[in-house]
Amino acid sequence: MTIAAEHSMLNPVSIFMEADIVVQAIMVGLAIASIWSWAVIISKAISFSALNRQANAFEDAVGSGRSLEEIAAQAGPNPVHPLPRMLVIALSDWREARTRGLTSEAQGGLLMARIDRALDSLIAREGQRVENGLGVLSVVATSSPFIGLFGTVWGIMNAFGAIAGAGNTNLTTVAPAISEALFATAIGLFAAIPAYIAYNKFSIDAGKFTGRLESFADDLQAAVARRLSSGPAADSRREV
């Protein structure tokens, strides 16, 4: 085998161009899956970074000693981030109930139940939203190695066909088919490994963020409960 032939066998472009049409289709599909998964990875990394950065800033504001009403007013009536939106929802229900008059313990219980349902609904929606895209990573991580393996099997079949056609097992005869088979496996792993790592990382991040929302919801409900027990005088105090 000449040096030029050996170099061609190690050149990914040459391997692709000389591969069987089925193996080429597999390689293209895996490359598209890899690009798609990397797009999701970059998008989720940016998204989680922004969510946590804004959550840190909001929690710092809540812990600064300012009243919850002031923080909610600064966030606006329709905040994008779920933490200030939870605060706005809880205070809105509280103000509505106070306007109507909390004349009994039963009414206070109904207020707490309404706030609890609203916060739970918001947490469920946000949990689904932060998990968007993870299904793509899961599919790429689990299916890419098997798709690459199919390309490997097809390439090995081509190698046996070349042996049968040439009537010998010379390396020159089987090397192209073996190269394309192993290259298909490599592309499958190249697509699967980053997707698998990212899927696990972002699943953990999504769980942590949902837990963060649930903890804040518990704090908000405790704050409203203290206001119910303390009466109107506690309305403007910092309770979380």
PDB file of C-alpha atoms in Angstrom:
ATOM      1  CA  MET A   1       0.000   0.000   0.000  1.00  0.00           C
ATOM      2  CA  THR A   2       1.413   3.401  -0.958  1.00  0.00           C
ATOM      3  CA  ILE A   3       1.795   6.352   1.387  1.00  0.00           C
ATOM      4  CA  ALA A   4      -0.809   8.264  -0.617  1.00  0.00           C
ATOM      5  CA  ALA A   5      -3.290   5.420  -0.191  1.00  0.00           C
ATOM      6  CA  GLU A   6      -2.639   5.279   3.541  1.00  0.00           C
ATOM      7  CA  HIS A   7      -3.181   9.036   3.816  1.00  0.00           C
ATOM      8  CA  SER A   8      -6.445   8.714   1.901  1.00  0.00           C
ATOM      9  CA  MET A   9      -7.631   6.045   4.333  1.00  0.00           C
ATOM     10  CA  LEU A  10      -7.078   8.432   7.265  1.00  0.00           C
ATOM     11  CA  ASN A  11      -8.709  11.434   5.597  1.00  0.00           C
ATOM     12  CA  PRO A  12     -12.340  11.785   6.786  1.00  0.00           C
ATOM     13  CA  VAL A  13     -13.403  13.522   3.576  1.00  0.00           C
ATOM     14  CA  SER A  14     -11.886  10.763   1.444  1.00  0.00           C
ATOM     15  CA  ILE A  15     -13.470   8.083   3.604  1.00  0.00           C
ATOM     16  CA  PHE A  16     -16.871   9.747   3.234  1.00  0.00           C
ATOM     17  CA  MET A  17     -16.579  10.255  -0.508  1.00  0.00           C
ATOM     18  CA  GLU A  18     -15.514   6.645  -1.094  1.00  0.00           C
ATOM     19  CA  ALA A  19     -18.084   5.132   1.277  1.00  0.00           C
ATOM     20  CA  ASP A  20     -21.132   3.163   0.246  1.00  0.00           C
ATOM     21  CA  ILE A  21     -24.272   5.286  -0.283  1.00  0.00           C
ATOM     22  CA  VAL A  22     -25.947   3.686   2.758  1.00  0.00           C
ATOM     23  CA  VAL A  23     -22.970   4.468   4.991  1.00  0.00           C
ATOM     24  CA  GLN A  24     -22.861   8.011   3.577  1.00  0.00           C
ATOM     25  CA  ALA A  25     -26.514   8.511   4.496  1.00  0.00           C
ATOM     26  CA  ILE A  26     -25.808   7.243   8.019  1.00  0.00           C
ATOM     27  CA  MET A  27     -22.842   9.598   8.384  1.00  0.00           C
ATOM     28  CA  VAL A  28     -24.876  12.592   7.187  1.00  0.00           C
ATOM     29  CA  GLY A  29     -27.731  11.724   9.557  1.00  0.00           C
ATOM     30  CA  LEU A  30     -25.369  11.421  12.499  1.00  0.00           C
ATOM     31  CA  ALA A  31     -23.674  14.693  11.614  1.00  0.00           C
ATOM     32  CA  ILE A  32     -27.068  16.449  11.527  1.00  0.00           C
ATOM     33  CA  ALA A  33     -27.997  14.878  14.874  1.00  0.00           C
ATOM     34  CA  SER A  34     -24.710  16.083  16.356  1.00  0.00           C
ATOM     35  CA  ILE A  35     -25.245  19.642  15.100  1.00  0.00           C
ATOM     36  CA  TRP A  36     -28.828  19.612  16.425  1.00  0.00           C
ATOM     37  CA  SER A  37     -27.711  18.376  19.844  1.00  0.00           C
ATOM     38  CA  TRP A  38     -24.963  21.013  20.036  1.00  0.00           C
ATOM     39  CA  ALA A  39     -27.507  23.713  19.200  1.00  0.00           C
ATOM     40  CA  VAL A  40     -29.664  22.465  22.090  1.00  0.00           C
ATOM     41  CA  ILE A  41     -26.637  22.254  24.398  1.00  0.00           C
ATOM     42  CA  ILE A  42     -25.598  25.852  23.698  1.00  0.00           C
ATOM     43  CA  SER A  43     -29.177  27.111  24.020  1.00  0.00           C
ATOM     44  CA  LYS A  44     -29.767  25.315  27.338  1.00  0.00           C
ATOM     45  CA  ALA A  45     -26.420  26.447  28.753  1.00  0.00           C
ATOM     46  CA  ILE A  46     -27.280  30.083  28.001  1.00  0.00           C
ATOM     47  CA  SER A  47     -30.836  29.638  29.297  1.00  0.00           C
ATOM     48  CA  PHE A  48     -29.846  28.044  32.616  1.00  0.00           C
ATOM     49  CA  SER A  49     -27.098  30.617  33.147  1.00  0.00           C
ATOM     50  CA  ALA A  50     -29.572  33.481  32.658  1.00  0.00           C
ATOM     51  CA  LEU A  51     -32.256  31.865  34.835  1.00  0.00           C
ATOM     52  CA  ASN A  52     -29.892  31.272  37.744  1.00  0.00           C
ATOM     53  CA  ARG A  53     -28.282  34.695  37.447  1.00  0.00           C
ATOM     54  CA  GLN A  54     -31.690  36.410  37.563  1.00  0.00           C
ATOM     55  CA  ALA A  55     -32.804  34.140  40.413  1.00  0.00           C
ATOM     56  CA  ASN A  56     -29.714  35.081  42.425  1.00  0.00           C
ATOM     57  CA  ALA A  57     -30.383  38.783  41.879  1.00  0.00           C
ATOM     58  CA  PHE A  58     -34.033  38.404  42.905  1.00  0.00           C
ATOM     59  CA  GLU A  59     -33.212  36.411  46.034  1.00  0.00           C
ATOM     60  CA  ASP A  60     -30.631  39.051  46.979  1.00  0.00           C
ATOM     61  CA  ALA A  61     -33.343  41.691  46.630  1.00  0.00           C
ATOM     62  CA  VAL A  62     -35.733  39.670  48.817  1.00  0.00           C
ATOM     63  CA  GLY A  63     -33.033  39.246  51.434  1.00  0.00           C
ATOM     64  CA  SER A  64     -32.076  42.922  51.406  1.00  0.00           C
ATOM     65  CA  GLY A  65     -34.758  43.977  53.896  1.00  0.00           C
ATOM     66  CA  ARG A  66     -37.020  45.690  51.390  1.00  0.00           C
ATOM     67  CA  SER A  67     -40.768  44.995  51.553  1.00  0.00           C
ATOM     68  CA  LEU A  68     -42.203  42.335  49.302  1.00  0.00           C
ATOM     69  CA  GLU A  69     -44.589  44.895  47.816  1.00  0.00           C
ATOM     70  CA  GLU A  70     -41.692  47.091  46.771  1.00  0.00           C
ATOM     71  CA  ILE A  71     -39.861  44.176  45.158  1.00  0.00           C
ATOM     72  CA  ALA A  72     -43.036  43.058  43.357  1.00  0.00           C
ATOM     73  CA  ALA A  73     -43.660  46.594  42.106  1.00  0.00           C
ATOM     74  CA  GLN A  74     -40.116  46.769  40.762  1.00  0.00           C
ATOM     75  CA  ALA A  75     -40.602  43.431  38.957  1.00  0.00           C
ATOM     76  CA  GLY A  76     -43.718  44.735  37.196  1.00  0.00           C
ATOM     77  CA  PRO A  77     -47.162  43.185  36.699  1.00  0.00           C
ATOM     78  CA  ASN A  78     -45.988  40.407  34.363  1.00  0.00           C
ATOM     79  CA  PRO A  79     -42.410  39.387  35.187  1.00  0.00           C
ATOM     80  CA  VAL A  80     -40.713  36.960  32.820  1.00  0.00           C
ATOM     81  CA  HIS A  81     -38.728  35.110  35.466  1.00  0.00           C
ATOM     82  CA  PRO A  82     -40.791  32.642  37.538  1.00  0.00           C
ATOM     83  CA  LEU A  83     -39.568  33.758  40.978  1.00  0.00           C
ATOM     84  CA  PRO A  84     -40.852  37.366  40.797  1.00  0.00           C
ATOM     85  CA  ARG A  85     -43.934  36.077  38.987  1.00  0.00           C
ATOM     86  CA  MET A  86     -44.658  33.825  41.961  1.00  0.00           C
ATOM     87  CA  LEU A  87     -44.325  36.797  44.275  1.00  0.00           C
ATOM     88  CA  VAL A  88     -46.679  38.896  42.146  1.00  0.00           C
ATOM     89  CA  ILE A  89     -49.270  36.098  42.100  1.00  0.00           C
ATOM     90  CA  ALA A  90     -49.141  35.579  45.873  1.00  0.00           C
ATOM     91  CA  LEU A  91     -49.355  39.289  46.703  1.00  0.00           C
ATOM     92  CA  SER A  92     -52.144  39.818  44.163  1.00  0.00           C
ATOM     93  CA  ASP A  93     -54.249  37.093  45.794  1.00  0.00           C
ATOM     94  CA  TRP A  94     -53.405  38.487  49.218  1.00  0.00           C
ATOM     95  CA  ARG A  95     -54.494  42.025  48.278  1.00  0.00           C
ATOM     96  CA  GLU A  96     -57.697  40.742  46.709  1.00  0.00           C
ATOM     97  CA  ALA A  97     -58.562  38.720  49.806  1.00  0.00           C
ATOM     98  CA  ARG A  98     -57.726  41.643  52.109  1.00  0.00           C
ATOM     99  CA  THR A  99     -59.951  43.957  50.052  1.00  0.00           C
ATOM    100  CA  ARG A 100     -62.841  41.559  50.422  1.00  0.00           C
ATOM    101  CA  GLY A 101     -62.088  41.142  54.107  1.00  0.00           C
ATOM    102  CA  LEU A 102     -60.671  38.070  55.800  1.00  0.00           C
ATOM    103  CA  THR A 103     -63.383  37.589  58.360  1.00  0.00           C
ATOM    104  CA  SER A 104     -62.908  33.934  59.179  1.00  0.00           C
ATOM    105  CA  GLU A 105     -60.310  31.232  59.456  1.00  0.00           C
ATOM    106  CA  ALA A 106     -62.066  29.370  56.645  1.00  0.00           C
ATOM    107  CA  GLN A 107     -61.558  32.292  54.262  1.00  0.00           C
ATOM    108  CA  GLY A 108     -57.890  32.379  55.196  1.00  0.00           C
ATOM    109  CA  GLY A 109     -57.666  28.677  54.419  1.00  0.00           C
ATOM    110  CA  LEU A 110     -59.294  29.236  51.040  1.00  0.00           C
ATOM    111  CA  LEU A 111     -56.763  31.975  50.287  1.00  0.00           C
ATOM    112  CA  MET A 112     -53.860  29.688  51.168  1.00  0.00           C
ATOM    113  CA  ALA A 113     -55.328  26.902  49.008  1.00  0.00           C
ATOM    114  CA  ARG A 114     -55.770  29.287  46.052  1.00  0.00           C
ATOM    115  CA  ILE A 115     -52.198  30.543  46.340  1.00  0.00           C
ATOM    116  CA  ASP A 116     -50.910  26.991  46.682  1.00  0.00           C
ATOM    117  CA  ARG A 117     -52.709  25.889  43.492  1.00  0.00           C
ATOM    118  CA  ALA A 118     -51.522  28.915  41.540  1.00  0.00           C
ATOM    119  CA  LEU A 119     -47.891  28.441  42.587  1.00  0.00           C
ATOM    120  CA  ASP A 120     -47.992  24.692  41.942  1.00  0.00           C
ATOM    121  CA  SER A 121     -49.391  25.327  38.455  1.00  0.00           C
ATOM    122  CA  LEU A 122     -46.665  27.862  37.710  1.00  0.00           C
ATOM    123  CA  ILE A 123     -43.937  25.522  38.984  1.00  0.00           C
ATOM    124  CA  ALA A 124     -45.265  22.682  36.818  1.00  0.00           C
ATOM    125  CA  ARG A 125     -45.264  24.887  33.708  1.00  0.00           C
ATOM    126  CA  GLU A 126     -41.795  26.227  34.416  1.00  0.00           C
ATOM    127  CA  GLY A 127     -40.505  22.715  35.095  1.00  0.00           C
ATOM    128  CA  GLN A 128     -41.727  21.625  31.678  1.00  0.00           C
ATOM    129  CA  ARG A 129     -40.282  24.727  30.043  1.00  0.00           C
ATOM    130  CA  VAL A 130     -36.773  24.288  31.455  1.00  0.00           C
ATOM    131  CA  GLU A 131     -36.819  20.661  30.330  1.00  0.00           C
ATOM    132  CA  ASN A 132     -37.664  21.542  26.732  1.00  0.00           C
ATOM    133  CA  GLY A 133     -34.972  20.216  24.420  1.00  0.00           C
ATOM    134  CA  LEU A 134     -33.754  17.512  26.786  1.00  0.00           C
ATOM    135  CA  GLY A 135     -35.719  14.942  24.803  1.00  0.00           C
ATOM    136  CA  VAL A 136     -33.570  15.729  21.758  1.00  0.00           C
ATOM    137  CA  LEU A 137     -30.411  15.108  23.755  1.00  0.00           C
ATOM    138  CA  SER A 138     -31.819  11.867  25.125  1.00  0.00           C
ATOM    139  CA  VAL A 139     -32.719  10.565  21.661  1.00  0.00           C
ATOM    140  CA  VAL A 140     -29.341  11.520  20.179  1.00  0.00           C
ATOM    141  CA  ALA A 141     -27.449  10.025  23.129  1.00  0.00           C
ATOM    142  CA  THR A 142     -29.277   6.707  23.039  1.00  0.00           C
ATOM    143  CA  SER A 143     -29.768   6.183  19.297  1.00  0.00           C
ATOM    144  CA  SER A 144     -26.546   7.516  17.736  1.00  0.00           C
ATOM    145  CA  PRO A 145     -24.297   4.605  18.818  1.00  0.00           C
ATOM    146  CA  PHE A 146     -26.743   2.076  17.367  1.00  0.00           C
ATOM    147  CA  ILE A 147     -27.113   4.012  14.120  1.00  0.00           C
ATOM    148  CA  GLY A 148     -23.331   4.191  13.893  1.00  0.00           C
ATOM    149  CA  LEU A 149     -23.182   0.460  14.623  1.00  0.00           C
ATOM    150  CA  PHE A 150     -25.534  -0.188  11.728  1.00  0.00           C
ATOM    151  CA  GLY A 151     -23.111   1.715   9.496  1.00  0.00           C
ATOM    152  CA  THR A 152     -20.304  -0.415  10.898  1.00  0.00           C
ATOM    153  CA  VAL A 153     -22.144  -3.638  10.109  1.00  0.00           C
ATOM    154  CA  TRP A 154     -22.913  -2.417   6.613  1.00  0.00           C
ATOM    155  CA  GLY A 155     -19.255  -1.517   6.052  1.00  0.00           C
ATOM    156  CA  ILE A 156     -18.119  -4.935   7.270  1.00  0.00           C
ATOM    157  CA  MET A 157     -20.568  -6.543   4.869  1.00  0.00           C
ATOM    158  CA  ASN A 158     -19.007  -4.497   2.076  1.00  0.00           C
ATOM    159  CA  ALA A 159     -15.573  -5.705   3.211  1.00  0.00           C
ATOM    160  CA  PHE A 160     -16.677  -9.332   2.947  1.00  0.00           C
ATOM    161  CA  GLY A 161     -18.149  -8.573  -0.463  1.00  0.00           C
ATOM    162  CA  ALA A 162     -14.805  -7.101  -1.565  1.00  0.00           C
ATOM    163  CA  ILE A 163     -13.007 -10.210  -0.310  1.00  0.00           C
ATOM    164  CA  ALA A 164     -15.388 -12.434  -2.231  1.00  0.00           C
ATOM    165  CA  GLY A 165     -15.011 -10.355  -5.374  1.00  0.00           C
ATOM    166  CA  ALA A 166     -11.210 -10.165  -5.241  1.00  0.00           C
ATOM    167  CA  GLY A 167     -10.694 -13.715  -4.048  1.00  0.00           C
ATOM    168  CA  ASN A 168      -8.142 -12.685  -1.387  1.00  0.00           C
ATOM    169  CA  THR A 169      -7.903 -11.050   2.017  1.00  0.00           C
ATOM    170  CA  ASN A 170      -5.270  -8.494   1.124  1.00  0.00           C
ATOM    171  CA  LEU A 171      -5.490  -5.361   3.297  1.00  0.00           C
ATOM    172  CA  THR A 172      -5.799  -3.217   0.189  1.00  0.00           C
ATOM    173  CA  THR A 173      -8.982  -5.090  -0.662  1.00  0.00           C
ATOM    174  CA  VAL A 174     -10.759  -4.680   2.647  1.00  0.00           C
ATOM    175  CA  ALA A 175      -9.237  -1.450   4.008  1.00  0.00           C
ATOM    176  CA  PRO A 176     -11.699   1.018   2.372  1.00  0.00           C
ATOM    177  CA  ALA A 177     -14.760  -0.845   3.641  1.00  0.00           C
ATOM    178  CA  ILE A 178     -13.250  -1.296   7.107  1.00  0.00           C
ATOM    179  CA  SER A 179     -12.340   2.393   7.227  1.00  0.00           C
ATOM    180  CA  GLU A 180     -15.856   3.541   6.391  1.00  0.00           C
ATOM    181  CA  ALA A 181     -17.287   1.079   8.935  1.00  0.00           C
ATOM    182  CA  LEU A 182     -15.114   2.356  11.765  1.00  0.00           C
ATOM    183  CA  PHE A 183     -15.657   5.970  10.717  1.00  0.00           C
ATOM    184  CA  ALA A 184     -19.425   5.495  11.013  1.00  0.00           C
ATOM    185  CA  THR A 185     -18.914   4.181  14.544  1.00  0.00           C
ATOM    186  CA  ALA A 186     -16.709   7.158  15.397  1.00  0.00           C
ATOM    187  CA  ILE A 187     -19.308   9.654  14.169  1.00  0.00           C
ATOM    188  CA  GLY A 188     -21.995   7.863  16.188  1.00  0.00           C
ATOM    189  CA  LEU A 189     -19.929   8.167  19.365  1.00  0.00           C
ATOM    190  CA  PHE A 190     -19.023  11.762  18.545  1.00  0.00           C
ATOM    191  CA  ALA A 191     -22.728  12.593  18.414  1.00  0.00           C
ATOM    192  CA  ALA A 192     -23.748  10.480  21.408  1.00  0.00           C
ATOM    193  CA  ILE A 193     -21.137  11.310  24.062  1.00  0.00           C
ATOM    194  CA  PRO A 194     -21.671  15.110  24.295  1.00  0.00           C
ATOM    195  CA  ALA A 195     -25.448  14.617  24.125  1.00  0.00           C
ATOM    196  CA  TYR A 196     -25.333  12.049  26.946  1.00  0.00           C
ATOM    197  CA  ILE A 197     -23.174  14.250  29.182  1.00  0.00           C
ATOM    198  CA  ALA A 198     -25.283  17.349  28.480  1.00  0.00           C
ATOM    199  CA  TYR A 199     -28.552  15.479  29.057  1.00  0.00           C
ATOM    200  CA  ASN A 200     -27.465  14.357  32.513  1.00  0.00           C
ATOM    201  CA  LYS A 201     -26.106  17.778  33.452  1.00  0.00           C
ATOM    202  CA  PHE A 202     -29.165  19.707  32.299  1.00  0.00           C
ATOM    203  CA  SER A 203     -31.528  17.181  33.901  1.00  0.00           C
ATOM    204  CA  ILE A 204     -29.789  17.837  37.213  1.00  0.00           C
ATOM    205  CA  ASP A 205     -29.895  21.605  36.597  1.00  0.00           C
ATOM    206  CA  ALA A 206     -33.615  21.438  35.789  1.00  0.00           C
ATOM    207  CA  GLY A 207     -34.279  19.493  38.991  1.00  0.00           C
ATOM    208  CA  LYS A 208     -32.307  22.001  41.052  1.00  0.00           C
ATOM    209  CA  PHE A 209     -34.147  24.948  39.497  1.00  0.00           C
ATOM    210  CA  THR A 210     -37.537  23.335  40.097  1.00  0.00           C
ATOM    211  CA  GLY A 211     -36.509  22.697  43.702  1.00  0.00           C
ATOM    212  CA  ARG A 212     -35.543  26.341  43.982  1.00  0.00           C
ATOM    213  CA  LEU A 213     -39.015  27.362  42.827  1.00  0.00           C
ATOM    214  CA  GLU A 214     -40.667  24.956  45.270  1.00  0.00           C
ATOM    215  CA  SER A 215     -38.604  26.323  48.170  1.00  0.00           C
ATOM    216  CA  PHE A 216     -39.564  29.890  47.320  1.00  0.00           C
ATOM    217  CA  ALA A 217     -43.212  28.864  47.022  1.00  0.00           C
ATOM    218  CA  ASP A 218     -43.042  27.391  50.531  1.00  0.00           C
ATOM    219  CA  ASP A 219     -41.498  30.634  51.814  1.00  0.00           C
ATOM    220  CA  LEU A 220     -44.233  32.685  50.149  1.00  0.00           C
ATOM    221  CA  GLN A 221     -46.996  30.572  51.642  1.00  0.00           C
ATOM    222  CA  ALA A 222     -45.361  30.855  55.056  1.00  0.00           C
ATOM    223  CA  ALA A 223     -45.218  34.642  54.614  1.00  0.00           C
ATOM    224  CA  VAL A 224     -48.906  34.834  53.718  1.00  0.00           C
ATOM    225  CA  ALA A 225     -49.757  32.592  56.669  1.00  0.00           C
ATOM    226  CA  ARG A 226     -47.861  34.925  59.014  1.00  0.00           C
ATOM    227  CA  ARG A 227     -49.708  37.899  57.572  1.00  0.00           C
ATOM    228  CA  LEU A 228     -53.012  36.139  58.130  1.00  0.00           C
ATOM    229  CA  SER A 229     -52.127  35.494  61.751  1.00  0.00           C
ATOM    230  CA  SER A 230     -50.635  38.964  62.300  1.00  0.00           C
ATOM    231  CA  GLY A 231     -53.346  40.978  60.626  1.00  0.00           C
ATOM    232  CA  PRO A 232     -53.102  44.063  58.369  1.00  0.00           C
ATOM    233  CA  ALA A 233     -50.237  45.537  60.380  1.00  0.00           C
ATOM    234  CA  ALA A 234     -47.874  43.004  58.858  1.00  0.00           C
ATOM    235  CA  ASP A 235     -48.794  43.786  55.229  1.00  0.00           C
ATOM    236  CA  SER A 236     -45.775  45.842  54.383  1.00  0.00           C
ATOM    237  CA  ARG A 237     -43.162  43.922  56.340  1.00  0.00           C
ATOM    238  CA  ARG A 238     -40.531  41.730  54.794  1.00  0.00           C
ATOM    239  CA  GLU A 239     -41.796  38.159  55.343  1.00  0.00           C
ATOM    240  CA  VAL A 240     -39.553  35.922  53.191  1.00  0.00           C
TER     241      VAL A 240
END
